[in-house]
């Protein structure tokens, strides 16, 4: 039986980088979400996300193909349930890098899931990281910062909170939580 792991945290907390480093372990695999957001330059369909239209997304909800879904910054995001079930049938660690509304749905459906909330060291760093990313429009960035405040309120609902100040330390802490050697 695999391990289901939720990783949440505000945009700019470093979730994607942390997940990429965790994925270097052959035992770790990350779920590929479905989204209606437009791809960023370097994002390939089927790798970063499965990019779909709003109609396609709604059809997936109707058919029960998503384990959870949520709206974030005007786009929809969701976790395909079949891939999740297949992953759990194997002895792997399956990462869901998702925002809090979706995380709460997974916690309810899969109480055995291990949930980790990644915190930025402080708000200034969060803003700087979002600016450096340079892929978000200014308006989008402001909205992401506002959502970050809301998301932080949910951190107590998670099994673990990890402050992502030093990347290597963060990854090692999470590897320990997940019993990865
Ligand atoms: P981004 O647009 O920066 O790729 O993602 C925006 C937010 O959506 C991030 O917090 C990310 O973790 C979250 N997200 C990505 N995939 C999913 C998903 O399948 N479900 C939910 N609920 N959130 C997701």
XYZ file of N, CA and C and ligand atoms in Angstrom:
567
model
N 0.845 -1.206 0.000
C 0.000 0.000 0.000
C 0.884 1.260 0.000
N 0.587 2.169 -0.885
C 1.386 3.390 -0.960
C 1.023 4.393 0.117
N 1.819 5.456 0.163
C 1.578 6.529 1.137
C 1.074 7.747 0.391
N -0.025 8.308 0.862
C -0.568 9.508 0.224
C -0.112 10.731 1.018
N 0.502 11.672 0.325
C 1.073 12.831 1.018
C 0.582 14.134 0.391
N -0.005 14.983 1.227
C -0.478 16.288 0.754
C 0.588 17.323 1.081
N 0.969 18.104 0.087
C 1.876 19.229 0.361
C 1.172 20.511 -0.069
N 0.889 21.372 0.903
C 0.265 22.659 0.607
C 1.158 23.778 1.117
N 0.745 24.984 0.823
C 1.507 26.153 1.267
C 1.235 27.255 0.274
N 1.310 28.495 0.712
C 1.007 29.586 -0.201
C 1.922 29.615 -1.421
N 1.419 30.206 -2.498
C 2.205 30.383 -3.716
C 3.485 31.122 -3.330
N 4.633 30.582 -3.658
C 5.900 31.208 -3.284
C 6.531 30.550 -2.054
N 5.861 29.543 -1.482
C 6.443 28.884 -0.302
C 7.498 27.861 -0.726
N 7.558 27.580 -2.028
C 8.607 26.680 -2.517
C 8.146 25.240 -2.706
N 6.830 25.033 -2.722
C 6.282 23.667 -2.841
C 6.820 22.910 -4.057
N 6.781 23.573 -5.220
C 7.154 22.881 -6.454
C 8.616 22.442 -6.404
N 9.498 23.332 -5.941
C 10.928 22.993 -5.850
C 11.133 21.847 -4.864
N 10.470 21.939 -3.715
C 10.608 20.882 -2.700
C 10.128 19.551 -3.278
N 8.984 19.570 -3.970
C 8.450 18.326 -4.542
C 9.410 17.756 -5.575
N 10.000 18.631 -6.400
C 10.944 18.158 -7.433
C 12.120 17.443 -6.782
N 12.616 17.997 -5.666
C 13.757 17.376 -4.989
C 13.340 16.051 -4.347
N 12.136 16.017 -3.775
C 11.649 14.765 -3.171
C 11.492 13.687 -4.241
N 11.086 14.133 -5.435
C 10.839 13.193 -6.539
C 12.111 12.530 -7.067
N 13.262 13.024 -6.649
C 14.512 12.392 -7.089
C 14.606 10.972 -6.540
N 13.872 10.732 -5.438
C 13.834 9.395 -4.846
C 12.931 8.521 -5.717
N 13.434 7.359 -6.167
C 12.609 6.507 -7.042
C 11.305 6.043 -6.389
N 11.233 6.124 -5.067
C 10.002 5.705 -4.369
C 8.921 6.776 -4.392
N 9.331 8.005 -4.796
C 8.394 9.139 -4.718
C 7.869 9.501 -6.110
N 6.559 9.682 -6.187
C 5.944 10.084 -7.465
C 4.950 11.209 -7.176
N 4.865 12.165 -8.108
C 3.928 13.266 -7.884
C 2.716 13.144 -8.801
N 1.566 13.429 -8.237
C 0.331 13.409 -9.024
C 0.374 14.536 -10.057
N -0.144 14.272 -11.238
C -0.252 15.341 -12.255
C -1.695 15.825 -12.255
N -1.863 17.081 -11.848
C -3.202 17.651 -11.728
C -3.771 18.047 -13.082
N -5.069 18.255 -13.064
C -5.770 18.791 -14.233
C -6.058 20.253 -13.911
N -5.866 21.134 -14.881
C -6.182 22.543 -14.619
C -6.728 23.244 -15.856
N -7.500 24.304 -15.589
C -7.994 25.138 -16.695
C -7.093 26.363 -16.865
N -6.048 26.488 -15.996
C -5.120 27.621 -16.143
C -4.320 27.463 -17.436
N -3.907 28.597 -18.021
C -3.090 28.525 -19.231
C -1.678 28.085 -18.869
N -1.012 27.322 -19.730
C 0.350 26.879 -19.422
C 1.323 28.055 -19.368
N 2.293 28.013 -18.439
C 3.387 28.990 -18.453
C 4.402 28.502 -19.487
N 5.376 29.382 -19.832
C 6.296 29.070 -20.939
C 6.873 27.659 -20.923
N 7.410 27.281 -19.759
C 8.179 26.029 -19.730
C 7.291 24.814 -19.437
N 6.007 25.039 -19.261
C 5.153 23.923 -18.839
C 4.637 23.110 -20.031
N 4.891 21.809 -19.956
C 4.432 20.932 -21.047
C 3.171 20.194 -20.607
N 2.242 20.078 -21.548
C 1.004 19.379 -21.232
C 1.298 17.924 -20.876
N 0.714 17.474 -19.772
C 0.912 16.091 -19.359
C 2.108 15.929 -18.443
N 2.906 17.000 -18.271
C 4.068 16.907 -17.384
C 3.819 17.747 -16.129
N 3.725 19.075 -16.314
C 3.422 19.941 -15.169
C 1.962 19.744 -14.772
N 1.114 19.769 -15.746
C -0.337 19.627 -15.570
C -0.913 18.971 -16.819
N -2.151 18.502 -16.686
C -2.967 18.216 -17.864
C -3.801 19.477 -18.054
N -3.554 20.203 -19.126
C -4.285 21.454 -19.353
C -5.571 21.152 -20.133
N -6.694 21.570 -19.557
C -7.990 21.273 -20.192
C -8.869 22.529 -20.234
N -9.942 22.460 -21.009
C -10.893 23.580 -21.049
C -11.828 23.483 -19.836
N -12.541 24.574 -19.561
C -13.482 24.557 -18.433
C -14.553 23.495 -18.648
N -15.014 23.345 -19.893
C -16.035 22.322 -20.164
C -15.497 20.923 -19.877
N -14.274 20.678 -20.329
C -13.673 19.356 -20.084
C -13.546 19.100 -18.580
N -13.153 20.177 -17.843
C -12.980 20.038 -16.392
C -14.321 19.689 -15.734
N -15.353 20.428 -16.138
C -16.684 20.196 -15.543
C -17.179 18.785 -15.843
N -16.844 18.309 -17.027
C -17.233 16.955 -17.423
C -16.515 15.924 -16.522
N -15.262 16.207 -16.211
C -14.510 15.293 -15.333
C -15.142 15.244 -13.945
N -15.597 16.418 -13.450
C -16.264 16.442 -12.132
C -17.536 15.598 -12.219
N -18.309 15.830 -13.296
C -19.589 15.137 -13.452
C -19.390 13.620 -13.460
N -18.326 13.179 -14.121
C -18.079 11.740 -14.240
C -17.380 11.157 -13.005
N -17.104 11.997 -12.005
C -16.453 11.514 -10.779
C -14.997 11.155 -11.000
N -14.342 11.831 -11.953
C -12.955 11.473 -12.266
C -11.923 12.217 -11.411
N -12.407 13.106 -10.528
C -11.460 13.867 -9.698
C -11.636 13.528 -8.209
N -10.511 13.308 -7.539
C -10.545 12.991 -6.104
C -10.888 14.238 -5.295
N -10.520 15.401 -5.817
C -10.825 16.700 -5.208
C -10.697 17.739 -6.290
N -11.310 18.872 -6.077
C -11.080 19.980 -7.009
C -11.344 21.293 -6.302
N -10.778 22.364 -6.846
C -10.946 23.679 -6.227
C -10.728 24.758 -7.270
N -11.216 25.950 -6.939
C -10.962 27.093 -7.797
C -9.883 27.923 -7.113
N -8.906 28.358 -7.881
C -7.811 29.156 -7.322
C -7.441 30.215 -8.346
N -7.495 31.492 -7.921
C -7.079 32.593 -8.802
C -7.818 32.559 -10.145
N -9.091 32.183 -10.120
C -9.890 32.208 -11.343
C -9.757 30.987 -12.241
N -8.977 29.991 -11.836
C -8.866 28.756 -12.628
C -9.235 27.564 -11.756
N -9.568 26.460 -12.423
C -9.889 25.228 -11.687
C -8.688 24.293 -11.665
N -8.567 23.569 -10.571
C -7.494 22.587 -10.414
C -8.105 21.332 -9.795
N -7.614 20.150 -10.207
C -8.149 18.929 -9.613
C -7.183 17.765 -9.725
N -7.394 16.770 -8.849
C -6.532 15.583 -8.807
C -7.242 14.389 -9.448
N -6.687 13.825 -10.540
C -7.310 12.652 -11.153
C -7.343 11.460 -10.189
N -8.517 10.864 -10.047
C -8.679 9.795 -9.040
C -8.077 8.469 -9.495
N -8.130 8.163 -10.794
C -7.621 6.855 -11.240
C -6.128 6.721 -10.991
N -5.383 7.767 -11.343
C -3.926 7.737 -11.142
C -3.616 7.601 -9.645
N -4.425 8.275 -8.824
C -4.216 8.212 -7.371
C -4.438 6.778 -6.865
N -5.525 6.159 -7.315
C -5.824 4.773 -6.884
C -4.724 3.825 -7.321
N -4.275 3.996 -8.566
C -3.200 3.117 -9.079
C -1.933 3.285 -8.253
N -1.630 4.539 -7.898
C -0.416 4.815 -7.123
C -0.517 4.174 -5.738
N -1.693 4.270 -5.130
C -1.851 3.741 -3.767
C -1.773 2.220 -3.737
N -2.007 1.593 -4.886
C -1.922 0.131 -4.947
C -0.460 -0.322 -4.944
N 0.448 0.636 -5.187
C 1.884 0.304 -5.203
C 2.536 0.785 -3.914
N 3.757 0.327 -3.710
C 4.506 0.726 -2.501
C 5.248 2.031 -2.746
N 4.537 3.076 -3.065
C 5.249 4.329 -3.328
C 4.704 5.462 -2.458
N 5.421 6.576 -2.499
C 4.968 7.782 -1.807
C 4.385 8.682 -2.894
N 3.106 8.984 -2.788
C 2.421 9.734 -3.844
C 2.122 11.146 -3.355
N 2.764 12.121 -3.996
C 2.652 13.515 -3.548
C 1.515 14.250 -4.246
N 0.699 14.931 -3.466
C -0.309 15.826 -4.033
C 0.092 17.239 -3.647
N 0.535 18.001 -4.633
C 0.891 19.400 -4.354
C -0.347 20.228 -4.672
N -1.145 20.495 -3.641
C -2.460 21.115 -3.876
C -2.742 22.223 -2.856
N -3.687 23.104 -3.204
C -4.016 24.200 -2.289
C -4.966 23.700 -1.183
N -5.276 24.567 -0.229
C -5.940 24.095 0.995
C -7.352 23.535 0.802
N -8.156 24.135 -0.091
C -9.540 23.640 -0.224
C -9.547 22.186 -0.699
N -8.682 21.911 -1.668
C -8.565 20.538 -2.159
C -7.974 19.631 -1.078
N -7.017 20.151 -0.326
C -6.371 19.362 0.726
C -7.407 18.918 1.768
N -8.314 19.821 2.133
C -9.338 19.477 3.129
C -10.230 18.348 2.618
N -10.510 18.363 1.296
C -11.338 17.295 0.713
C -10.604 15.957 0.785
N -9.305 15.974 0.492
C -8.510 14.730 0.536
C -8.414 14.214 1.976
N -8.209 15.138 2.946
C -8.103 14.720 4.362
C -9.371 13.984 4.786
N -10.511 14.453 4.268
C -11.779 13.830 4.642
C -11.933 12.453 3.977
N -11.583 12.386 2.688
C -11.763 11.128 1.944
C -10.689 10.096 2.271
N -9.485 10.568 2.563
C -8.356 9.667 2.835
C -7.713 10.082 4.162
N -8.348 9.714 5.294
C -7.839 10.175 6.599
C -6.416 9.701 6.895
N -5.970 8.668 6.175
C -4.612 8.154 6.396
C -3.560 9.030 5.714
N -3.992 9.961 4.886
C -3.032 10.821 4.165
C -2.191 11.634 5.157
N -0.921 11.796 4.829
C -0.031 12.614 5.663
C -0.050 14.017 5.063
N -0.347 15.019 5.890
C -0.464 16.372 5.332
C 0.635 17.287 5.867
N 1.252 18.002 4.941
C 2.377 18.887 5.302
C 2.096 20.284 4.749
N 2.215 21.273 5.616
C 2.025 22.661 5.194
C 3.383 23.342 5.169
N 3.741 23.861 4.014
C 5.028 24.533 3.862
C 4.859 26.029 4.101
N 5.652 26.556 5.017
C 5.542 27.982 5.344
C 6.732 28.753 4.787
N 6.489 29.939 4.264
C 7.619 30.787 3.874
C 8.245 31.339 5.160
N 9.543 31.684 5.163
C 10.162 32.206 6.387
C 9.443 33.462 6.889
N 9.017 34.323 5.987
C 8.260 35.531 6.355
C 7.559 36.069 5.119
N 6.715 37.085 5.330
C 5.895 37.579 4.235
C 6.713 38.286 3.145
N 7.787 38.968 3.608
C 8.623 39.700 2.658
C 9.256 38.704 1.664
N 9.771 37.608 2.217
C 10.400 36.585 1.366
C 9.394 36.030 0.372
N 8.163 35.855 0.844
C 7.117 35.327 -0.018
C 6.902 36.250 -1.224
N 6.778 37.552 -0.951
C 6.600 38.541 -2.010
C 7.773 38.518 -2.974
N 8.994 38.445 -2.413
C 10.201 38.445 -3.257
C 10.230 37.215 -4.166
N 9.864 36.069 -3.599
C 9.887 34.834 -4.397
C 8.878 34.914 -5.540
N 7.734 35.509 -5.256
C 6.713 35.630 -6.299
C 7.177 36.580 -7.400
N 7.877 37.657 -6.994
C 8.394 38.632 -7.965
C 9.449 37.975 -8.837
N 10.367 37.227 -8.174
C 11.483 36.600 -8.902
C 10.966 35.628 -9.937
N 9.857 34.986 -9.603
C 9.307 33.986 -10.513
C 8.977 34.659 -11.849
N 8.486 35.890 -11.725
C 8.337 36.731 -12.911
C 7.405 36.168 -13.977
N 6.627 35.172 -13.605
C 5.728 34.585 -14.595
C 4.297 35.026 -14.313
N 4.117 35.623 -13.123
C 2.768 36.041 -12.755
C 2.610 37.531 -13.027
N 1.480 37.891 -13.602
C 1.208 39.306 -13.826
C 1.063 39.970 -12.462
N 1.281 41.306 -12.409
C 1.256 42.004 -11.116
C -0.058 41.784 -10.371
N -1.149 41.868 -11.153
C -2.482 41.686 -10.560
C -2.612 40.296 -9.947
N -2.127 39.325 -10.713
C -2.185 37.934 -10.288
C -1.362 37.757 -9.018
N -0.209 38.462 -8.964
C 0.670 38.335 -7.810
C -0.004 38.869 -6.546
N -0.678 40.023 -6.705
C -1.383 40.604 -5.550
C -2.449 39.653 -5.048
N -3.166 39.039 -5.990
C -4.221 38.108 -5.619
C -3.612 36.903 -4.895
N -2.474 36.400 -5.424
C -1.810 35.257 -4.809
C -1.359 35.587 -3.383
N -0.917 36.832 -3.170
C -0.493 37.232 -1.820
C -1.691 37.283 -0.872
N -2.820 37.749 -1.398
C -4.044 37.803 -0.585
C -4.494 36.392 -0.217
N -4.463 35.506 -1.227
C -4.868 34.111 -0.979
C -3.918 33.488 0.044
N -2.629 33.866 -0.028
C -1.631 33.317 0.901
C -2.051 33.570 2.345
N -2.539 34.783 2.631
C -2.984 35.122 3.990
C -4.094 34.185 4.435
N -5.030 33.933 3.537
C -6.169 33.047 3.838
C -5.667 31.629 4.079
N -4.735 31.196 3.186
C -4.254 29.813 3.273
C -3.520 29.562 4.587
N -2.788 30.573 5.051
C -2.017 30.422 6.293
C -2.925 30.092 7.473
N -4.183 30.566 7.387
C -5.132 30.311 8.494
C -5.439 28.820 8.643
N -5.175 28.050 7.597
C -5.524 26.621 7.631
C -4.366 25.725 8.065
N -3.235 26.317 8.389
C -2.053 25.476 8.617
C -2.231 24.489 9.775
N -3.093 24.857 10.771
C -3.296 23.953 11.917
C -4.057 22.687 11.555
N -4.654 22.683 10.382
C -5.400 21.486 9.971
C -4.461 20.397 9.444
N -3.200 20.736 9.283
C -2.221 19.805 8.704
C -1.470 19.044 9.797
N -0.984 17.842 9.467
C -0.226 17.049 10.438
C 1.104 17.717 10.781
N 1.728 18.341 9.781
C 3.041 18.969 10.005
C 3.111 20.339 9.327
N 3.813 21.277 9.964
C 4.136 22.557 9.346
C 5.657 22.635 9.249
N 6.167 22.923 8.071
C 7.618 23.014 7.899
C 7.946 24.388 7.318
N 8.842 25.112 7.993
C 9.256 26.430 7.483
C 10.342 26.221 6.425
N 10.050 26.665 5.207
C 11.010 26.477 4.123
C 11.956 27.669 4.026
N 12.995 27.643 4.878
C 13.998 28.697 4.864
C 15.207 28.176 4.099
N 15.749 27.057 4.586
C 16.878 26.405 3.930
C 16.336 25.178 3.182
N 16.443 25.220 1.858
C 15.824 24.196 1.015
C 16.258 22.776 1.375
N 17.578 22.602 1.551
C 18.097 21.259 1.831
C 17.528 20.726 3.147
N 17.498 21.626 4.137
C 16.979 21.247 5.455
C 15.496 20.872 5.349
N 14.761 21.656 4.583
C 13.328 21.391 4.407
C 13.106 20.013 3.805
N 13.860 19.727 2.727
C 13.684 18.438 2.049
C 14.059 17.297 2.995
N 15.149 17.458 3.748
C 15.556 16.405 4.682
C 14.511 16.191 5.771
N 13.935 17.305 6.261
C 12.897 17.193 7.295
C 11.713 16.398 6.747
N 11.301 16.723 5.530
C 10.137 16.027 4.955
C 10.481 14.557 4.681
N 11.686 14.300 4.217
C 12.089 12.902 3.986
C 12.014 12.101 5.292
N 12.392 12.747 6.389
C 12.317 12.059 7.697
C 10.858 11.783 8.068
N 10.007 12.798 7.866
C 8.571 12.630 8.174
C 8.009 11.444 7.394
N 8.469 11.302 6.139
C 7.919 10.256 5.273
C 8.670 8.920 5.373
N 9.616 8.846 6.336
C 10.393 7.614 6.534
C 11.204 7.233 5.307
N 11.653 8.209 4.559
C 12.513 7.907 3.416
C 13.954 7.958 3.915
N 14.723 6.956 3.571
C 16.081 6.858 4.138
C 16.968 7.999 3.658
P -0.043 27.276 -9.961
O -1.016 28.052 -10.801
O 0.935 28.167 -9.264
O 0.595 26.136 -10.698
O -0.930 26.593 -8.805
C -1.798 27.357 -8.025
C -2.213 26.590 -6.791
O -2.996 25.454 -7.158
C -1.039 26.045 -5.985
O -1.310 26.260 -4.613
C -1.046 24.570 -6.318
O -0.504 23.784 -5.280
C -2.519 24.329 -6.462
N -2.854 23.106 -7.184
C -2.162 22.501 -8.176
N -2.786 21.381 -8.554
C -3.888 21.267 -7.787
C -4.938 20.303 -7.691
O -4.992 19.304 -8.386
N -5.901 20.543 -6.776
C -5.910 21.632 -5.963
N -6.893 21.744 -5.099
N -4.935 22.550 -6.020
C -3.941 22.373 -6.921
